[in-house]
């Protein structure tokens, strides 16, 4: 077994571009997701080490120092961080010329050949579902024999091996939480809506939905929801609860755990027996009966992708959700006492000044507890990216999707809607939603009940206003 380092490299200050982040950019309130997509192959490679540099504030000098002790480095990369990641590889190879380097992530899953051409010091990339391909590479096998790899041979030629079949038995994957315990400081992972400290991992991969913008199902996970057995999931929760007694909430990061309602209810009932507080991603179409089972068994919060309040835009992006159904779902959650963090995207195909106003009004009407407003990001490998190129919506200058500070830009534009208007609408959205007397009263009331929450919300408030100021300074 090669001495293997798994690395999320240093990047923009506060950049949440890790191997679990759905939108790789700096956030309005600093947050970090667990590097689950790196931790999973790390769990398969005996004696490996995982360094997640951004949340642990580990700089390039320290990464290079540690890389001297390894034979193989596997880095997660993304469209926004690729150029920075290549510079890290150059520094590591300068210090350790014998180091082999591989890349994983959605970017190289769909663009392996070009990624190797652009980064001549990278030895291979692992496409799509890469866990066992990386394990075999770490075992020192001939790269020519490993399915799912694109690699550089001794003559410098780029070779694409056959695709690797997707994993059907998800219980074959070892737990990721022991890797968290070994290599990560969990207190460094936080966001504005989950209790702190929290812990997150997957109970399955893939999503049957066909949302045109969504990165992971179109590049790595696929459109079939392949799941771990309920017992396997609960066994990891038990292990993690004993290993991390400080954890206040578990988050299940499946694209949509609620796609399989009977399984969701079965997991919920087992979590209820353990007394676990938990949260998950959900579509805004879950039946009230399932929501009640979830709430009765410890579910505190749902992260819900509403995206837009305009029905035609939802049709355009193949969201598969009706606005009226989403409203009923949200009403059910409010009545049952399930907290919602709602996510919205501005600048999707069909967006106009009027639909932006409509979505802002919609968000105020359904009133999730907290929101996140993102800009439509056409990641390579997605249908949205293909649309953008075919229609001339994406300029080459905006292809990295973030600016030089790691802040999301508005990469798409339309004949009737400019970059600048889409970009500025994010500020308008946040201010219109949060600067309402009922919402302010709700947040103040939350703070009054808990000194810890007061400290946290004040810190987040400072970060939020600083971020809005920075956005105005760089507005196009």
XYZ file of C-alpha atoms in Angstrom:
476
model
C 0.000 0.000 0.000
C 1.387 3.385 -1.004
C 1.600 6.014 1.728
C -1.401 8.066 0.652
C -2.392 11.632 1.463
C -5.939 12.782 0.742
C -6.042 16.557 0.409
C -8.442 19.447 0.126
C -5.854 22.065 -0.758
C -5.562 25.609 0.600
C -7.624 28.006 -1.472
C -9.465 31.317 -1.161
C -9.821 32.509 2.422
C -13.069 31.078 3.793
C -13.726 29.103 0.578
C -16.276 26.325 1.072
C -15.157 24.306 -1.911
C -14.588 21.037 -0.114
C -15.491 17.564 -1.248
C -18.982 17.865 0.147
C -19.930 21.395 -0.840
C -22.703 21.679 -3.418
C -21.851 25.247 -4.421
C -18.120 25.798 -4.303
C -17.725 29.398 -3.197
C -17.346 31.653 -0.190
C -20.572 32.000 1.744
C -22.448 34.980 3.137
C -21.827 33.495 6.575
C -18.639 31.457 6.771
C -19.419 27.756 6.669
C -17.662 24.495 5.961
C -19.044 21.133 4.899
C -17.293 17.867 5.681
C -15.009 16.487 2.939
C -17.052 13.287 2.722
C -16.106 12.519 -0.880
C -12.439 12.485 0.189
C -13.045 10.706 3.481
C -14.772 7.791 1.745
C -11.755 6.603 -0.310
C -9.505 7.502 2.637
C -11.480 4.982 4.688
C -10.591 2.315 2.107
C -6.841 3.006 2.147
C -5.061 1.665 5.207
C -2.634 4.102 6.808
C -3.867 7.075 4.791
C -4.235 10.626 6.048
C -6.811 13.298 5.201
C -5.929 16.995 5.311
C -8.829 19.407 4.858
C -6.817 22.612 4.691
C -9.409 25.451 4.495
C -11.424 24.836 7.688
C -8.282 23.901 9.611
C -6.438 26.984 8.310
C -3.535 24.892 7.069
C -1.394 26.852 4.625
C 0.575 25.781 1.590
C 3.891 25.616 3.466
C 2.549 23.064 5.950
C 0.869 21.015 3.207
C 4.123 20.848 1.254
C 6.027 19.858 4.385
C 3.672 16.966 5.078
C 3.568 15.865 1.427
C 7.254 14.941 1.638
C 6.254 11.869 3.685
C 3.876 10.370 1.097
C 4.054 8.343 -2.107
C 0.632 9.334 -3.442
C -1.497 12.450 -3.031
C -5.170 12.446 -4.012
C -6.729 15.910 -4.263
C -10.348 16.879 -4.648
C -10.688 19.659 -7.181
C -13.507 21.795 -8.540
C -14.061 24.244 -11.367
C -13.459 27.313 -9.139
C -10.432 25.882 -7.314
C -8.693 24.027 -10.162
C -6.016 26.626 -10.934
C -5.186 27.019 -7.258
C -5.077 23.237 -6.781
C -2.611 22.899 -9.663
C -0.300 25.409 -7.967
C -0.435 23.313 -4.792
C 0.516 20.224 -6.809
C 3.443 22.069 -8.372
C 4.725 23.016 -4.915
C 4.330 19.480 -3.568
C 6.112 17.938 -6.567
C 8.958 20.429 -6.232
C 9.493 19.238 -2.667
C 8.847 15.563 -3.423
C 9.568 14.781 -7.118
C 8.635 11.104 -6.678
C 5.137 11.947 -5.421
C 2.344 10.561 -7.589
C -0.732 12.790 -7.808
C -4.329 11.958 -8.667
C -7.402 14.158 -8.856
C -11.034 13.424 -8.013
C -14.178 15.535 -8.181
C -16.926 16.552 -10.568
C -14.611 18.652 -12.744
C -12.270 15.796 -13.636
C -15.138 13.299 -13.789
C -16.418 15.037 -16.919
C -13.229 16.642 -18.230
C -10.414 14.232 -17.413
C -8.405 14.556 -20.626
C -8.400 18.348 -20.655
C -7.614 18.470 -16.929
C -4.497 16.342 -17.499
C -3.493 18.466 -20.479
C -3.797 21.611 -18.361
C -1.966 20.092 -15.374
C 1.087 18.206 -16.706
C 2.283 17.211 -13.211
C -0.899 15.237 -12.474
C -0.486 11.505 -13.068
C -4.135 10.455 -13.244
C -7.725 11.455 -12.608
C -10.467 9.155 -11.324
C -13.770 9.631 -13.073
C -17.304 9.364 -11.725
C -17.637 7.052 -8.692
C -13.983 6.829 -7.770
C -13.684 5.185 -4.319
C -12.418 1.748 -5.303
C -10.431 3.084 -8.269
C -8.439 5.190 -5.801
C -8.032 2.193 -3.485
C -6.545 0.182 -6.337
C -4.208 3.030 -7.314
C -3.046 3.271 -3.684
C -2.324 -0.444 -3.742
C 0.242 0.267 -6.435
C -1.575 -1.513 -9.243
C -0.684 -0.796 -12.850
C -2.810 2.247 -13.780
C -3.572 0.617 -17.139
C -5.577 -2.069 -15.313
C -7.790 0.227 -13.199
C -11.209 0.952 -14.640
C -12.485 4.492 -14.237
C -9.078 6.173 -14.582
C -7.712 8.590 -17.153
C -3.936 8.629 -16.816
C -0.629 9.709 -18.319
C 1.692 6.937 -19.515
C 5.502 7.033 -19.520
C 5.528 8.544 -22.986
C 3.319 11.375 -21.758
C 0.276 10.221 -23.712
C -3.125 10.465 -22.045
C -4.986 7.154 -21.799
C -8.650 6.728 -20.940
C -9.470 3.367 -19.369
C -12.961 1.853 -19.617
C -15.644 3.241 -17.325
C -16.075 1.678 -13.907
C -19.487 0.173 -13.069
C -21.337 2.025 -10.337
C -21.329 0.449 -6.900
C -24.561 -1.431 -6.251
C -23.967 -2.709 -2.714
C -23.466 0.516 -0.806
C -22.843 -1.391 2.438
C -19.427 -2.289 0.996
C -18.308 1.262 1.738
C -16.714 1.625 5.170
C -17.854 4.317 7.600
C -16.422 7.787 6.988
C -16.800 8.970 10.576
C -13.685 7.105 11.843
C -11.692 9.150 9.308
C -13.287 12.313 10.717
C -12.251 11.167 14.192
C -8.700 10.408 13.114
C -7.931 13.448 10.977
C -10.439 16.278 11.456
C -11.386 18.745 14.172
C -15.163 18.639 13.925
C -15.620 21.965 15.686
C -14.167 23.577 12.539
C -17.255 22.552 10.549
C -20.281 24.802 10.915
C -22.986 26.666 9.055
C -25.765 29.063 9.889
C -28.652 26.656 10.292
C -27.342 23.430 11.867
C -26.552 23.047 15.532
C -22.864 23.231 16.382
C -20.986 20.987 16.327
C -22.746 18.894 13.728
C -21.755 15.759 11.816
C -22.741 14.850 8.258
C -22.434 11.833 5.988
C -24.380 10.013 3.258
C -26.857 7.140 3.567
C -26.984 6.704 -0.221
C -25.878 8.151 -3.551
C -27.642 9.404 -6.614
C -30.856 11.295 -7.240
C -33.676 10.350 -9.590
C -34.474 14.016 -10.264
C -33.205 15.653 -13.441
C -32.605 19.218 -12.256
C -30.549 20.767 -15.039
C -28.188 22.682 -12.748
C -27.451 20.054 -10.090
C -23.806 18.998 -10.082
C -23.395 15.682 -8.274
C -26.075 13.467 -9.887
C -24.958 14.527 -13.385
C -21.253 13.964 -12.774
C -20.536 11.489 -9.965
C -23.564 10.023 -8.187
C -25.888 9.256 -11.091
C -29.668 9.342 -11.308
C -30.394 6.078 -9.500
C -30.697 6.419 -5.736
C -28.517 3.605 -4.372
C -28.786 3.251 -0.626
C -27.094 1.722 2.363
C -29.205 -0.626 4.443
C -31.006 0.961 7.373
C -28.989 -1.161 9.795
C -25.692 -0.024 8.258
C -26.685 3.627 8.624
C -27.812 3.238 12.217
C -24.640 1.335 13.103
C -22.556 4.300 11.926
C -24.741 6.733 13.853
C -24.200 4.656 17.008
C -20.435 4.583 16.410
C -20.279 8.308 15.753
C -22.418 9.197 18.761
C -19.972 7.317 21.012
C -16.917 8.789 19.251
C -18.252 12.366 19.203
C -20.318 12.928 22.351
C -20.175 16.704 21.703
C -22.196 16.460 18.466
C -25.583 18.172 18.725
C -27.029 17.253 15.343
C -26.545 14.691 12.572
C -27.081 15.771 8.969
C -27.724 13.216 6.200
C -26.300 14.705 3.027
C -28.011 12.493 0.426
C -29.199 14.584 -2.514
C -32.711 13.809 -1.355
C -33.122 11.335 1.466
C -36.892 11.790 1.259
C -37.144 10.307 -2.254
C -37.700 6.909 -0.623
C -40.409 7.630 1.957
C -40.693 4.106 3.489
C -36.914 3.955 3.996
C -36.875 7.494 5.391
C -39.546 6.549 7.908
C -37.652 3.371 8.848
C -34.435 5.338 9.449
C -36.373 7.960 11.406
C -37.898 5.395 13.742
C -34.479 3.889 14.476
C -32.998 7.333 15.112
C -35.916 8.057 17.420
C -34.985 5.049 19.523
C -31.485 6.498 19.885
C -32.733 9.961 20.823
C -30.774 11.569 17.969
C -31.430 15.112 16.746
C -31.069 15.095 12.977
C -31.642 16.931 9.706
C -31.483 16.186 5.994
C -32.001 17.501 2.467
C -35.576 17.298 1.180
C -37.682 18.193 -1.818
C -40.678 20.398 -1.040
C -43.112 17.601 -1.827
C -42.872 15.233 1.158
C -46.246 14.026 2.405
C -47.423 15.219 5.800
C -47.632 11.659 7.122
C -43.926 11.104 6.425
C -43.017 14.513 7.834
C -44.827 13.631 11.046
C -42.916 10.367 11.422
C -39.681 12.287 10.877
C -40.584 15.015 13.369
C -41.766 12.522 16.004
C -38.398 10.777 15.775
C -35.958 13.633 16.136
C -35.919 15.458 12.787
C -35.391 19.125 13.603
C -34.594 20.722 10.245
C -34.926 20.202 6.507
C -32.696 21.828 3.906
C -35.129 22.457 1.069
C -34.337 23.496 -2.495
C -37.176 25.764 -3.624
C -34.979 27.494 -6.235
C -37.702 29.732 -7.722
C -41.227 30.923 -7.075
C -42.012 30.947 -10.782
C -43.587 27.753 -12.092
C -42.255 28.138 -15.631
C -38.673 28.424 -14.369
C -39.181 25.268 -12.315
C -40.348 23.550 -15.502
C -37.372 24.972 -17.417
C -34.901 23.431 -14.965
C -36.829 20.123 -14.744
C -37.273 20.554 -11.003
C -40.362 18.342 -10.931
C -42.025 20.484 -8.267
C -45.285 22.439 -8.335
C -45.365 25.747 -6.475
C -48.711 24.898 -4.850
C -47.352 21.551 -3.623
C -44.286 23.309 -2.191
C -46.532 25.769 -0.378
C -48.563 22.958 1.171
C -45.393 21.093 2.188
C -44.025 24.232 3.841
C -47.288 24.820 5.693
C -47.171 21.233 6.969
C -43.595 21.714 8.218
C -44.537 24.937 10.020
C -47.516 23.247 11.696
C -45.479 20.196 12.704
C -42.615 22.308 14.041
C -39.967 21.293 11.500
C -37.501 24.114 10.831
C -36.733 24.883 7.175
C -33.581 26.313 5.650
C -34.699 27.270 2.154
C -32.375 27.615 -0.807
C -33.088 29.752 -3.864
C -31.227 30.317 -7.141
C -31.324 33.493 -9.206
C -30.412 33.668 -12.880
C -31.836 30.345 -14.058
C -33.123 30.032 -17.640
C -36.295 32.066 -18.038
C -35.353 34.541 -15.302
C -36.531 38.130 -15.699
C -36.738 41.142 -13.437
C -40.342 40.185 -12.748
C -39.593 36.523 -11.867
C -36.888 37.679 -9.452
C -39.450 39.867 -7.672
C -41.895 36.951 -7.754
C -39.391 34.599 -6.107
C -38.557 37.142 -3.398
C -42.246 37.553 -2.633
C -42.694 33.766 -2.659
C -39.890 33.326 -0.130
C -41.483 35.894 2.169
C -44.855 34.197 1.813
C -43.715 30.653 2.658
C -41.263 32.081 5.238
C -38.592 29.436 5.897
C -36.615 30.091 9.071
C -33.421 30.917 7.161
C -32.489 31.146 3.480
C -29.535 30.870 1.140
C -29.585 32.742 -2.174
C -27.207 31.444 -4.826
C -26.483 32.501 -8.382
C -27.113 29.999 -11.165
C -23.802 28.205 -11.697
C -23.345 26.257 -14.958
C -20.822 23.638 -13.846
C -19.226 21.606 -16.658
C -21.004 18.283 -17.043
C -24.462 19.668 -16.278
C -27.285 20.195 -18.757
C -27.323 23.864 -17.744
C -23.707 24.190 -18.883
C -24.577 22.667 -22.262
C -27.537 25.039 -22.584
C -25.402 28.044 -21.669
C -22.784 27.259 -24.307
C -25.343 26.558 -27.025
C -27.246 29.782 -26.338
C -24.330 32.113 -25.664
C -25.354 32.736 -22.044
C -21.851 32.068 -20.618
C -18.794 34.191 -21.415
C -15.312 32.656 -21.231
C -14.290 35.265 -18.658
C -16.898 33.872 -16.233
C -16.109 30.179 -16.654
C -14.478 29.858 -13.198
C -17.852 30.827 -11.613
C -16.192 32.846 -8.807
C -14.096 36.004 -8.646
C -10.499 36.274 -7.416
C -11.726 36.207 -3.800
C -13.814 33.053 -4.216
C -17.147 34.915 -4.223
C -19.859 33.689 -6.596
C -20.330 35.827 -9.665
C -23.379 35.882 -11.944
C -21.850 33.895 -14.818
C -24.998 33.732 -16.942
C -26.644 36.568 -18.821
C -29.594 36.759 -21.150
C -30.635 39.197 -23.887
C -33.186 40.712 -21.503
C -31.243 40.345 -18.225
C -27.651 41.449 -17.579
C -25.043 39.926 -15.250
C -25.166 43.024 -13.095
C -28.902 42.905 -12.435
C -28.791 39.219 -11.488
C -25.806 39.836 -9.205
C -27.381 42.823 -7.432
C -30.643 40.967 -6.920
C -29.000 38.722 -4.315
C -28.580 41.684 -1.960
C -32.148 42.767 -2.609
C -33.383 39.248 -1.864
C -31.570 38.982 1.479
C -32.561 42.442 2.634
C -36.191 42.037 1.633
C -36.437 38.669 3.402
C -34.560 39.383 6.620
C -35.307 43.068 7.188
C -38.945 42.472 8.137
C -40.258 43.099 11.625
C -41.648 39.536 12.095
C -38.389 37.949 10.894
C -36.247 40.245 13.049
C -38.496 39.486 16.030
C -38.109 35.756 15.379
C -34.314 35.966 15.302
C -34.174 38.192 18.397
C -36.485 35.786 20.220
C -34.229 32.880 19.281
C -31.219 34.787 20.622
C -32.995 35.726 23.850
C -33.599 32.059 24.683
C -29.943 31.067 24.429
C -26.721 32.971 25.206
C -24.905 30.572 22.904
C -27.308 31.373 20.053
C -26.975 35.091 20.754
C -23.201 34.900 20.421
C -23.497 32.863 17.258
C -26.088 35.080 15.553
C -24.150 38.244 16.366
C -21.023 36.748 14.818
C -22.975 35.651 11.761
C -24.562 39.089 11.495
C -21.148 40.753 11.349
C -20.022 38.265 8.680
C -23.241 38.751 6.711
C -23.001 42.551 6.550
C -19.292 42.390 5.741
C -20.023 39.981 2.905
C -22.762 42.208 1.460
C -20.398 45.177 1.591
C -17.718 43.201 -0.248
C -20.232 42.162 -2.904
C -21.238 45.765 -3.516
C -17.588 46.711 -3.945
C -17.055 44.075 -6.662
C -20.473 44.364 -8.308
C -20.259 44.471 -12.126
